[in-house]
XYZ file of N, CA, C and O in Angstrom:
824
model
N -11.628 -16.221 31.873
C -11.841 -17.756 31.007
C -10.520 -18.192 30.927
O -11.057 -19.633 31.336
N -9.016 -18.642 31.118
C -8.403 -19.352 30.869
C -8.197 -20.086 32.453
O -7.661 -21.516 32.909
N -8.717 -19.335 33.653
C -8.890 -19.459 34.897
C -10.547 -21.008 34.438
O -10.841 -22.135 34.951
N -11.312 -20.909 34.509
C -12.533 -21.982 34.386
C -12.287 -22.457 33.082
O -12.415 -23.991 33.544
N -11.393 -22.128 31.581
C -11.067 -23.836 30.655
C -10.189 -24.929 31.559
O -10.096 -25.595 31.773
N -9.381 -23.942 32.689
C -7.748 -25.156 33.447
C -9.246 -25.666 34.749
O -8.784 -26.852 35.045
N -10.118 -24.934 35.270
C -11.275 -26.022 36.121
C -11.513 -26.711 35.676
O -11.093 -27.533 36.102
N -11.999 -26.717 33.826
C -12.797 -27.877 33.514
C -12.017 -28.351 32.812
O -12.298 -30.095 33.103
N -10.558 -28.815 33.040
C -9.956 -29.210 32.703
C -9.588 -30.523 34.122
O -9.638 -31.750 33.706
N -9.341 -29.167 34.812
C -8.989 -30.312 36.307
C -10.196 -30.975 36.564
O -9.572 -32.155 37.134
N -12.098 -30.854 36.146
C -12.337 -31.572 36.731
C -13.425 -33.179 35.907
O -13.330 -34.220 36.128
N -11.848 -33.191 34.967
C -12.080 -34.473 33.809
C -10.953 -35.258 34.527
O -11.007 -36.580 34.034
N -9.880 -35.325 34.456
C -8.622 -35.209 35.421
C -9.485 -36.506 36.333
O -10.490 -36.575 36.879
N -8.639 -38.229 36.155
C -8.963 -38.854 36.372
C -9.931 -39.518 36.331
O -10.520 -40.715 37.068
N -11.267 -39.561 34.982
C -12.902 -40.272 35.480
C -12.492 -41.298 33.762
O -10.844 -40.911 33.128
N -12.986 -42.159 34.176
C -12.686 -43.274 32.286
C -12.854 -42.070 31.873
O -14.024 -42.238 31.144
N -12.299 -43.115 30.521
C -12.764 -42.187 29.286
C -14.861 -42.905 29.212
O -14.510 -43.688 28.864
N -15.457 -41.756 28.233
C -16.482 -42.782 27.999
C -16.347 -42.770 26.464
O -15.927 -41.213 25.627
N -16.963 -42.990 25.658
C -17.541 -43.603 24.523
C -18.791 -43.007 23.990
O -19.328 -42.296 24.477
N -18.049 -41.794 22.861
C -19.820 -41.589 22.026
C -20.131 -42.501 21.468
O -19.525 -42.741 21.538
N -21.739 -42.084 21.698
C -22.062 -43.273 21.612
C -22.874 -43.365 19.136
O -22.034 -42.128 19.335
N -22.653 -43.898 18.716
C -22.527 -44.090 17.402
C -24.126 -42.513 16.949
O -23.495 -41.862 15.952
N -25.239 -42.514 17.748
C -25.669 -41.329 17.585
C -25.231 -40.115 17.946
O -25.063 -39.103 16.127
N -24.463 -40.566 18.977
C -23.889 -38.951 18.760
C -22.784 -38.363 18.104
O -22.488 -37.457 17.673
N -21.739 -39.372 18.173
C -21.222 -39.819 16.078
C -20.878 -39.118 15.260
O -20.765 -38.050 15.035
N -22.583 -39.554 14.937
C -23.564 -38.946 13.550
C -24.050 -37.407 13.306
O -23.622 -36.853 12.960
N -24.295 -36.590 14.599
C -25.395 -35.408 15.549
C -23.488 -33.924 14.675
O -23.651 -33.539 13.912
N -22.405 -35.370 15.823
C -21.044 -34.526 15.727
C -20.688 -34.729 14.485
O -20.725 -33.268 13.323
N -20.555 -35.888 13.512
C -20.076 -35.562 12.411
C -20.480 -34.489 11.401
O -20.200 -33.444 10.468
N -22.203 -35.003 11.466
C -23.191 -33.620 10.731
C -22.902 -32.215 10.408
O -22.752 -31.590 9.658
N -22.585 -31.519 11.710
C -21.952 -30.500 12.591
C -20.787 -29.918 12.036
O -20.881 -29.000 11.334
N -20.722 -30.962 11.746
C -18.669 -30.559 11.413
C -18.841 -30.168 9.835
O -17.593 -29.371 9.319
N -19.089 -31.089 9.383
C -19.618 -31.338 7.882
C -20.842 -29.282 7.592
O -19.360 -29.012 6.558
N -21.383 -29.281 8.418
C -21.396 -28.045 7.440
C -21.339 -27.478 8.205
O -20.975 -26.212 7.379
N -19.802 -26.925 8.902
C -18.704 -25.769 9.663
C -18.424 -26.121 8.271
O -18.114 -25.160 7.734
N -17.442 -27.239 7.631
C -16.813 -27.010 6.874
C -17.462 -26.580 5.307
O -16.520 -26.247 4.486
N -17.985 -26.873 5.280
C -18.838 -26.331 3.919
C -19.107 -24.910 3.852
O -19.878 -24.600 2.988
N -19.673 -24.892 4.890
C -19.636 -22.833 5.195
C -18.786 -22.166 4.043
O -17.366 -22.554 5.257
N -19.365 -22.039 3.181
C -18.088 -20.528 2.418
C -18.144 -18.876 3.596
O -17.822 -18.337 3.313
N -19.172 -18.589 3.683
C -18.792 -17.138 4.618
C -19.701 -17.757 5.909
O -20.443 -17.593 6.566
N -18.881 -18.244 7.249
C -19.339 -18.528 8.242
C -20.483 -17.350 9.299
O -19.968 -15.989 8.794
N -20.864 -18.485 10.273
C -22.274 -16.864 10.321
C -22.364 -16.817 11.700
O -22.175 -18.006 12.797
N -23.704 -17.087 12.419
C -24.130 -16.980 13.610
C -24.785 -17.575 13.591
O -24.281 -18.976 14.546
N -25.257 -18.676 12.525
C -24.933 -20.548 12.397
C -24.196 -20.671 12.729
O -24.142 -21.810 13.538
N -22.895 -20.389 11.989
C -21.974 -21.283 12.448
C -21.565 -21.622 13.962
O -21.073 -22.771 14.285
N -21.700 -20.735 14.594
C -21.320 -20.124 15.742
C -21.824 -20.911 16.643
O -21.041 -22.245 17.504
N -23.101 -21.552 16.553
C -24.597 -22.127 17.485
C -23.867 -23.309 16.451
O -24.207 -24.648 17.802
N -23.278 -23.951 15.814
C -22.722 -24.817 15.410
C -21.550 -25.964 16.280
O -21.393 -26.571 16.615
N -20.514 -24.879 16.660
C -19.475 -25.549 17.079
C -20.295 -25.192 18.965
O -19.118 -26.478 18.798
N -21.221 -24.212 19.228
C -21.271 -24.869 20.710
C -22.308 -25.965 20.585
O -22.180 -26.742 21.390
N -22.812 -26.364 19.277
C -23.818 -28.018 19.150
C -22.716 -29.125 19.627
O -22.535 -30.049 20.329
N -21.251 -28.557 18.754
C -20.557 -29.388 18.724
C -19.509 -30.137 20.437
O -19.761 -31.145 20.748
N -19.757 -28.661 21.070
C -18.951 -28.892 22.270
C -19.553 -29.587 22.992
O -18.986 -29.940 23.711
N -21.068 -29.427 23.617
C -21.733 -29.864 24.038
C -21.832 -31.521 23.481
O -22.378 -31.681 25.090
N -21.848 -31.851 22.731
C -21.799 -33.203 22.620
C -20.854 -33.741 23.786
O -20.816 -34.949 23.826
N -19.416 -33.390 23.161
C -17.720 -33.566 24.206
C -18.690 -33.535 25.742
O -18.297 -33.420 26.615
N -19.460 -32.764 26.556
C -19.869 -32.241 27.868
C -19.438 -33.694 28.113
O -20.349 -34.486 27.925
N -18.542 -33.454 29.746
C -18.342 -34.689 30.197
C -17.907 -36.210 29.538
O -18.142 -37.378 29.830
N -17.245 -35.878 28.374
C -17.355 -36.813 27.480
C -15.324 -36.896 27.172
O -14.578 -37.374 27.563
N -15.180 -35.508 27.105
C -13.675 -34.686 26.469
C -13.697 -33.459 27.073
O -14.245 -32.936 26.224
N -12.661 -33.424 27.464
C -12.138 -32.022 28.198
C -11.863 -30.809 27.141
O -12.102 -29.929 26.671
N -11.043 -31.307 26.538
C -10.211 -30.747 25.852
C -10.889 -30.591 23.820
O -10.540 -29.037 23.970
N -11.647 -31.809 23.200
C -12.906 -31.110 22.300
C -14.041 -30.474 22.933
O -14.154 -29.004 22.093
N -13.740 -30.312 23.939
C -15.755 -29.617 24.788
C -14.525 -28.202 25.117
O -15.914 -27.299 23.642
N -13.664 -27.585 25.486
C -12.938 -26.530 25.239
C -12.642 -25.776 23.798
O -12.833 -24.680 23.427
N -11.814 -27.224 22.984
C -11.513 -26.591 22.226
C -12.700 -26.089 21.320
O -12.613 -25.016 20.254
N -14.234 -26.764 20.958
C -15.077 -26.575 20.277
C -15.723 -24.556 20.416
O -15.768 -24.145 19.633
N -15.773 -24.699 21.773
C -16.025 -23.569 22.255
C -15.159 -22.624 22.264
O -16.110 -21.228 22.152
N -14.044 -22.430 22.018
C -13.450 -21.372 21.600
C -13.091 -20.756 20.876
O -13.002 -19.966 20.463
N -13.699 -21.830 19.307
C -13.898 -21.656 18.360
C -15.165 -20.975 17.838
O -15.338 -19.675 16.994
N -15.866 -21.303 19.035
C -17.119 -20.519 18.819
C -16.836 -19.464 19.419
O -17.759 -18.271 18.869
N -16.368 -18.847 20.636
C -15.821 -17.553 20.931
C -15.150 -16.465 19.766
O -15.064 -15.732 19.938
N -14.065 -17.129 19.257
C -13.022 -16.516 17.814
C -14.035 -16.401 17.515
O -14.293 -15.227 16.140
N -15.340 -17.595 16.494
C -15.348 -16.782 15.229
C -16.719 -15.777 16.040
O -17.143 -14.874 14.836
N -17.519 -16.325 16.882
C -18.513 -15.069 17.460
C -17.637 -13.232 17.180
O -18.063 -11.789 16.895
N -16.165 -13.377 17.798
C -15.611 -12.482 18.212
C -15.605 -11.510 16.577
O -15.643 -10.122 16.272
N -15.065 -12.928 15.222
C -14.432 -12.130 14.619
C -16.132 -11.184 14.483
O -15.334 -10.189 12.987
N -16.907 -12.062 13.552
C -18.254 -11.249 13.160
C -18.999 -10.378 14.019
O -20.549 -9.918 13.377
N -18.760 -10.149 15.108
C -19.418 -9.452 15.749
C -21.100 -9.752 16.482
O -21.615 -9.308 17.160
N -21.256 -10.868 16.646
C -22.197 -11.684 17.626
C -22.022 -12.398 19.427
O -21.494 -13.060 19.440
N -22.479 -10.810 19.414
C -22.788 -11.330 21.080
C -22.897 -11.834 21.185
O -22.789 -12.302 22.971
N -24.545 -11.992 21.144
C -25.254 -12.858 21.945
C -24.597 -14.371 21.962
O -24.515 -15.388 22.601
N -24.029 -14.591 20.550
C -23.716 -16.634 20.316
C -21.847 -16.313 21.436
O -22.008 -17.234 21.704
N -20.886 -15.469 21.256
C -20.348 -14.864 22.407
C -20.891 -15.142 23.418
O -20.114 -16.432 24.232
N -21.143 -14.729 24.524
C -21.907 -14.944 25.707
C -22.810 -16.409 25.835
O -22.590 -17.207 26.876
N -23.401 -16.942 25.205
C -23.672 -18.168 24.529
C -22.589 -19.495 25.261
O -22.445 -19.981 25.394
N -21.510 -19.273 24.079
C -20.441 -19.715 24.011
C -20.463 -19.414 25.586
O -19.182 -21.097 26.527
N -19.485 -18.727 25.800
C -19.251 -18.976 27.366
C -20.435 -19.652 28.554
O -19.793 -20.171 29.703
N -21.133 -19.432 27.955
C -22.549 -20.543 29.364
C -22.217 -21.192 28.915
O -22.042 -21.924 29.960
N -21.988 -21.545 28.038
C -22.062 -23.610 27.862
C -20.871 -23.803 29.146
O -20.626 -25.397 29.290
N -19.802 -23.066 29.217
C -18.491 -23.346 29.754
C -19.345 -24.271 31.658
O -18.781 -24.976 32.234
N -20.310 -23.495 30.959
C -20.576 -24.104 33.051
C -21.592 -25.149 33.068
O -22.346 -25.217 33.945
N -22.227 -26.108 31.491
C -22.312 -26.808 32.001
C -21.806 -27.999 32.685
O -22.468 -28.911 33.378
N -20.073 -27.965 32.430
C -19.908 -28.668 33.277
C -20.043 -28.962 34.678
O -19.811 -29.786 35.107
N -19.762 -27.113 35.512
C -19.919 -27.559 37.052
C -21.294 -27.648 37.202
O -22.011 -28.398 37.985
N -22.365 -27.361 36.790
C -23.508 -28.628 36.653
C -23.571 -29.562 36.215
O -24.489 -30.506 37.652
N -23.169 -30.097 35.804
C -23.817 -31.983 36.159
C -22.468 -32.523 36.666
O -22.686 -33.791 36.911
N -21.459 -32.173 37.196
C -20.742 -32.058 37.859
C -21.192 -32.136 39.251
O -20.212 -32.512 39.907
N -21.848 -31.032 39.501
C -22.179 -30.871 41.000
C -21.473 -29.607 41.600
O -21.784 -29.471 42.399
N -20.322 -29.214 40.990
C -19.961 -27.462 41.482
C -21.209 -26.484 41.734
O -21.200 -25.716 40.927
N -22.181 -26.535 42.660
C -22.814 -25.385 42.330
C -22.395 -23.895 42.900
O -22.751 -23.558 41.798
N -20.941 -24.576 43.585
C -20.920 -22.937 44.000
C -20.374 -22.147 42.351
O -20.510 -20.787 42.529
N -19.727 -22.566 41.863
C -19.138 -22.841 40.764
C -19.722 -22.865 39.543
O -19.989 -21.376 38.744
N -20.719 -22.729 39.709
C -22.097 -22.826 38.710
C -23.087 -21.680 38.699
O -22.234 -21.148 38.227
N -22.808 -21.095 40.469
C -23.367 -20.095 40.843
C -22.831 -18.806 40.365
O -23.703 -18.257 39.539
N -21.257 -19.218 40.480
C -20.475 -17.578 39.850
C -20.421 -17.903 38.662
O -21.047 -16.182 38.178
N -20.364 -18.577 38.514
C -20.223 -18.360 36.314
C -21.404 -17.786 36.109
O -20.989 -16.473 34.861
N -22.121 -18.898 36.124
C -24.100 -18.014 35.932
C -24.270 -16.379 36.268
O -24.579 -15.877 34.955
N -24.107 -16.021 37.246
C -23.948 -14.427 37.683
C -22.784 -13.693 36.937
O -23.991 -12.618 36.157
N -22.020 -13.982 36.262
C -21.458 -13.545 35.707
C -21.865 -13.177 34.350
O -21.598 -11.879 33.123
N -22.340 -14.636 33.362
C -23.489 -14.924 32.429
C -24.120 -13.253 32.165
O -24.859 -13.574 31.506
N -25.086 -14.514 33.627
C -26.217 -13.055 33.518
C -26.172 -11.007 33.532
O -27.193 -10.760 32.681
N -24.922 -10.398 33.769
C -24.207 -9.507 33.702
C -24.391 -9.693 32.830
O -24.781 -7.946 31.728
N -23.865 -10.020 32.188
C -23.013 -9.080 30.951
C -24.535 -9.799 29.071
O -24.129 -8.744 28.980
N -24.843 -10.706 29.922
C -26.606 -10.744 29.073
C -26.886 -9.588 29.435
O -27.719 -8.842 28.387
N -27.638 -9.019 30.354
C -28.352 -7.477 30.526
C -27.818 -6.199 30.058
O -28.167 -6.067 30.178
N -26.293 -6.201 30.130
C -25.403 -5.235 29.504
C -25.823 -5.168 28.114
O -25.792 -4.598 27.680
N -25.911 -6.749 27.618
C -26.170 -6.725 25.904
C -27.714 -6.505 25.547
O -27.685 -6.365 24.159
N -28.371 -6.502 26.537
C -29.927 -6.623 26.051
C -30.030 -8.203 25.605
O -31.338 -8.221 24.852
N -29.294 -8.932 26.102
C -29.400 -10.211 25.851
C -30.818 -10.854 25.961
O -30.062 -11.353 27.510
N -31.516 -10.700 26.505
C -32.209 -11.201 27.488
C -33.040 -12.698 27.284
O -32.917 -13.242 28.800
N -32.759 -13.961 25.988
C -33.074 -15.284 26.340
C -31.368 -15.196 27.343
O -31.366 -16.728 28.087
N -30.394 -14.948 26.572
C -29.175 -15.270 27.627
C -29.506 -15.172 29.255
O -28.880 -15.984 29.970
N -29.668 -13.850 29.870
C -29.943 -13.510 30.954
C -31.079 -14.625 31.663
O -31.044 -14.985 32.580
N -31.894 -14.896 30.902
C -33.363 -15.785 31.556
C -32.612 -17.053 31.961
O -32.442 -17.107 32.488
N -32.053 -17.250 30.484
C -30.997 -19.035 30.539
C -29.937 -19.134 32.231
O -29.721 -19.493 33.108
N -29.418 -17.781 32.050
C -28.187 -18.169 33.291
C -29.429 -17.952 34.499
O -28.456 -18.795 35.340
N -30.295 -16.678 34.564
C -30.817 -16.879 36.352
C -31.701 -18.143 36.019
O -31.536 -18.695 38.134
N -31.734 -18.913 35.332
C -32.248 -20.219 35.859
C -31.204 -21.050 36.317
O -31.684 -21.719 37.412
N -30.462 -21.623 36.352
C -29.292 -22.224 36.222
C -29.134 -20.998 37.463
O -28.570 -22.241 38.715
N -28.082 -20.103 37.655
C -28.871 -19.020 38.872
C -29.373 -20.121 40.182
O -29.272 -20.452 41.257
N -30.940 -20.007 39.982
C -31.212 -20.558 40.870
C -31.141 -22.064 40.431
O -31.231 -21.892 42.083
N -30.747 -22.897 39.979
C -30.913 -23.979 40.079
C -29.721 -24.526 40.946
O -29.965 -25.109 42.509
N -28.625 -23.597 40.746
C -27.820 -23.987 42.077
C -27.979 -23.299 43.685
O -27.768 -23.951 44.428
N -29.109 -22.409 43.723
C -29.554 -21.764 45.031
C -30.085 -22.858 45.420
O -29.441 -23.241 46.638
N -30.906 -23.656 44.666
C -31.620 -24.886 45.362
C -30.677 -25.693 46.052
O -31.017 -26.157 46.821
N -29.952 -26.277 44.782
C -28.945 -27.249 44.959
C -28.209 -26.718 46.416
O -27.754 -28.189 47.948
N -27.772 -25.204 46.765
C -27.319 -25.570 48.252
C -27.602 -25.323 49.628
O -27.938 -23.982 50.548
N -28.951 -25.302 49.272
C -30.053 -24.766 50.399
C -31.210 -24.000 50.552
O -31.385 -24.313 51.820
N -30.744 -22.958 48.943
C -31.595 -21.525 49.797
C -32.581 -21.918 48.340
O -32.992 -21.058 47.771
N -33.340 -22.200 49.017
C -34.951 -22.620 48.341
C -35.420 -20.631 47.973
O -36.095 -20.680 47.167
N -35.429 -20.212 49.240
C -35.999 -18.915 48.762
C -35.909 -18.611 47.993
O -36.774 -17.547 46.950
N -34.492 -17.775 47.677
C -33.348 -17.096 46.706
C -33.565 -17.733 45.157
O -34.322 -16.902 44.833
N -33.569 -19.407 45.526
C -34.203 -19.766 44.265
C -35.116 -19.467 43.623
O -35.632 -19.595 42.731
N -36.602 -19.482 44.058
C -37.714 -19.170 43.853
C -37.854 -17.483 43.481
O -37.993 -17.603 42.181
N -36.965 -16.913 44.330
C -37.293 -15.124 43.522
C -36.567 -15.405 42.232
O -36.897 -14.507 41.527
N -35.202 -16.451 41.761
C -34.548 -15.802 40.451
C -34.960 -16.425 39.833
O -35.356 -16.321 38.587
N -35.353 -17.707 40.143
C -37.012 -18.395 38.954
C -37.576 -17.627 38.472
O -38.358 -17.764 37.373
N -38.358 -17.029 39.361
C -39.814 -15.792 39.010
C -38.811 -14.944 38.123
O -39.726 -14.238 37.213
N -37.554 -14.215 38.089
C -36.653 -13.253 37.624
C -37.184 -13.432 36.161
O -36.998 -13.280 34.652
N -36.589 -14.873 36.415
C -35.548 -16.027 34.966
C -37.436 -16.208 34.000
O -37.449 -15.807 32.335
N -38.496 -16.049 34.794
C -39.685 -16.408 33.623
C -39.760 -15.095 33.038
O -40.855 -15.519 32.342
N -40.092 -14.112 34.335
C -40.317 -13.177 33.215
C -39.814 -12.714 32.439
O -40.131 -11.633 31.183
N -39.043 -12.376 32.381
C -37.934 -12.328 30.931
C -37.770 -13.341 29.984
O -37.775 -13.198 28.831
N -38.528 -14.269 30.149
C -38.725 -15.734 29.259
C -40.398 -15.024 28.644
O -39.843 -15.405 27.607
N -40.861 -14.259 29.468
C -42.437 -14.116 29.053
C -42.039 -13.657 27.967
O -43.436 -12.974 27.157
N -41.032 -12.043 28.530
C -41.080 -11.450 27.644
C -40.575 -11.242 26.541
O -41.169 -10.150 25.090
N -40.140 -12.506 25.887
C -39.495 -12.866 24.502
C -40.289 -13.873 24.621
O -39.844 -14.741 23.101
N -41.361 -14.422 24.737
C -42.499 -15.968 24.466
C -41.335 -16.952 24.086
O -41.930 -17.576 23.068
N -40.164 -17.267 25.216
C -38.921 -18.124 24.716
C -40.293 -19.902 26.085
O -39.993 -19.848 27.433
N -41.143 -20.147 25.106
C -41.558 -21.027 25.615
C -40.360 -22.155 26.292
O -41.097 -22.731 27.443
N -39.802 -22.549 25.676
C -38.742 -23.318 26.283
C -38.200 -23.357 28.041
O -38.373 -23.887 28.785
N -37.514 -22.019 27.554
C -37.662 -21.864 29.613
C -39.173 -21.494 30.440
O -38.476 -21.018 31.364
N -39.715 -20.735 29.382
C -40.956 -20.394 30.661
C -41.449 -21.650 30.820
O -41.745 -22.470 32.072
N -41.385 -23.073 30.021
C -41.744 -24.120 31.047
C -40.192 -24.662 31.411
O -40.903 -25.204 33.144
N -39.416 -24.562 31.328
C -38.308 -25.273 32.174
C -38.459 -24.457 33.737
O -38.261 -24.703 35.072
N -38.672 -23.303 33.637
C -38.528 -21.846 35.413
C -40.098 -22.508 36.111
O -39.961 -23.107 36.723
N -41.004 -23.139 35.218
C -42.106 -23.500 36.045
C -41.900 -24.585 36.867
O -42.404 -24.984 37.455
N -41.074 -25.625 35.898
C -40.676 -26.917 36.311
C -40.421 -26.502 37.758
O -39.830 -27.050 38.238
N -38.756 -25.580 37.631
C -38.488 -25.312 38.774
C -39.077 -24.939 39.898
O -38.648 -24.509 41.409
N -39.383 -23.925 39.216
C -40.595 -23.397 41.358
C -41.228 -24.967 41.581
O -41.614 -24.725 42.719
N -41.626 -25.166 40.354
C -42.666 -26.842 40.496
C -41.324 -27.591 41.996
O -41.837 -27.535 42.906
N -40.522 -27.904 41.539
C -39.461 -28.491 42.708
C -39.216 -27.384 43.905
O -39.198 -28.428 44.892
N -38.836 -26.551 43.892
C -39.137 -25.551 44.794
C -39.915 -25.213 45.649
O -39.667 -25.842 47.287
N -41.144 -25.952 45.064
C -42.392 -24.998 46.093
C -42.465 -26.953 46.421
O -43.141 -27.045 48.498
N -42.254 -27.535 45.673
C -42.194 -29.343 46.067
C -41.445 -29.220 47.912
O -42.148 -29.361 48.643
N -40.431 -28.829 47.521
C -39.616 -29.350 48.242
C -40.252 -28.220 49.889
O -39.736 -28.345 51.146
N -39.954 -27.377 50.073
C -41.001 -26.206 50.668
C -42.557 -26.735 51.915
O -42.251 -25.785 52.409
N -42.631 -28.030 50.989
C -44.255 -28.453 51.726
C -45.687 -27.968 50.848
O -46.346 -28.641 51.546
N -45.301 -27.325 49.474
C -46.562 -26.580 49.059
C -46.544 -27.333 48.104
O -46.880 -26.641 46.695
N -47.687 -28.492 48.040
C -47.236 -29.354 47.407
C -48.840 -29.111 45.803
O -48.381 -29.113 44.869
N -49.902 -28.508 46.427
C -50.275 -27.628 45.576
C -49.774 -26.904 44.545
O -50.243 -26.576 43.108
N -49.297 -26.058 45.316
C -48.461 -24.807 44.019
C -47.830 -25.487 43.080
O -47.526 -25.727 42.439
N -47.207 -26.775 43.790
C -46.299 -27.409 42.895
C -46.742 -27.787 41.823
O -45.931 -28.054 40.485
N -47.916 -29.043 42.140
C -48.895 -29.146 41.150
C -48.493 -28.672 40.619
O -48.997 -29.115 39.175
N -49.147 -26.761 40.734
C -50.269 -26.194 39.568
C -48.714 -26.013 38.544
O -49.165 -25.702 37.081
N -47.253 -26.088 39.097
C -46.511 -24.909 38.320
C -46.162 -26.552 37.436
O -45.501 -26.016 35.991
N -46.260 -27.294 37.659
C -45.883 -29.196 36.880
C -46.687 -28.766 35.512
O -45.371 -29.416 34.626
N -48.146 -29.156 35.983
C -48.816 -28.963 34.736
C -48.413 -28.356 33.978
O -49.079 -28.418 33.010
N -49.049 -26.874 34.344
C -47.705 -24.934 33.518
C -47.314 -26.072 32.557
O -47.121 -25.985 31.344
N -46.151 -26.661 33.118
C -44.295 -26.318 32.493
C -45.411 -28.197 31.439
O -44.607 -27.467 30.418
N -45.592 -28.981 31.521
C -45.951 -30.211 31.435
C -46.614 -29.057 30.152
O -46.293 -30.215 28.841
N -47.834 -28.877 30.216
C -48.482 -28.647 28.621
C -47.650 -28.117 28.321
O -48.121 -27.801 26.658
N -46.363 -26.779 28.431
C -45.974 -25.847 27.169
C -44.974 -27.023 26.868
O -44.862 -26.728 25.681
N -44.235 -27.352 27.752
C -44.000 -28.803 27.102
C -44.408 -30.191 25.903
O -43.630 -29.331 24.664
N -45.184 -29.912 25.951
C -46.032 -30.694 24.838
C -46.134 -30.007 23.354
O -46.722 -29.885 22.887
N -46.970 -28.330 24.279
C -47.229 -27.439 22.867
C -46.530 -27.341 22.140
O -46.267 -27.422 21.212
N -45.330 -27.765 22.763
C -44.118 -27.618 22.051
C -42.925 -28.500 21.431
O -41.699 -28.648 20.688
N -43.327 -29.524 21.752
C -42.675 -30.527 20.859
C -42.014 -31.691 22.078
O -41.502 -32.680 21.565
N -41.783 -30.931 23.424
C -40.433 -31.934 23.847
C -41.679 -32.492 25.108
O -41.851 -32.000 26.250
N -41.209 -34.149 24.906
C -41.951 -34.974 25.934
C -41.350 -35.146 26.841
O -41.988 -35.499 27.830
N -39.815 -34.782 27.055
C -39.333 -34.739 27.869
C -38.728 -33.938 29.313
O -38.097 -32.874 29.049
N -39.210 -33.607 29.886
C -38.882 -32.792 30.454
C -38.296 -32.436 32.065
O -37.878 -32.781 32.287
N -37.033 -31.212 31.496
C -35.998 -31.961 32.590
C -36.257 -30.422 33.354
O -36.484 -29.436 32.609
N -35.148 -30.413 33.859
C -34.945 -28.300 34.581
C -33.932 -28.036 34.602
O -33.798 -26.447 34.243
N -33.429 -28.266 33.579
C -32.601 -27.685 32.343
C -32.797 -27.064 31.138
O -31.935 -27.055 30.702
C-alpha cells in the first residue's frame, strides 16, 4: 500500500493546483460535519470518508490519501472488510483518470482477488469492470469483453443495476470498436434503459 500511495503522490507532482468548486466544497463540508457528529463511527462513516477522498481525486493528493487512510483505519477497527476493500479500490481512481492503464489493471486485479476471497461480489464486479476498461485502453478488446461479461454476471447476481448498466455500456464500446455496430447499439440501449430506471441520466463507462 505504501508503494501505491507514493505512486499517487508522484502522479500529482508538477500539476497546477485546481480549485474545488463551491458545490464540491459544500459536499465535503457536509460529509465532514456528519463524520464529526457521529458518536459511534460505523460502516456509513467509512463510506463518508471514502466520499470525501473522492472529492479530492485529481485535486489534492495528500487529502485524497489522508481520507482514504482514515477510511481504511476505521474499517479495520470496526471489522468492515467490504469498506476496507472499497477504500483500497478507490486508490485506483487516480490511475484511471491519469491514464496509467497498466497500473490500473494491476491494482484492480488485486482488488478483484481480495473481493472474491471475502465474498464481496459488488467489489469484485466493480474491480473487474475497471480491469476490462484497462484492457480496452491497452488495445486488448477480446480480453476486455470477456472480463466485462464476468463483471456483468456478478452484477446481475446481486441485482446491482448501476454496475449492470456500466458493463453493458463498456461492452457496447468494445463491440463498436470491433465493428459490430448492431450489437453495440443493442447494449447501449440496454444501458440507457437501466440508467434511466435508476435515475442516472448521465451514462459513463465508470
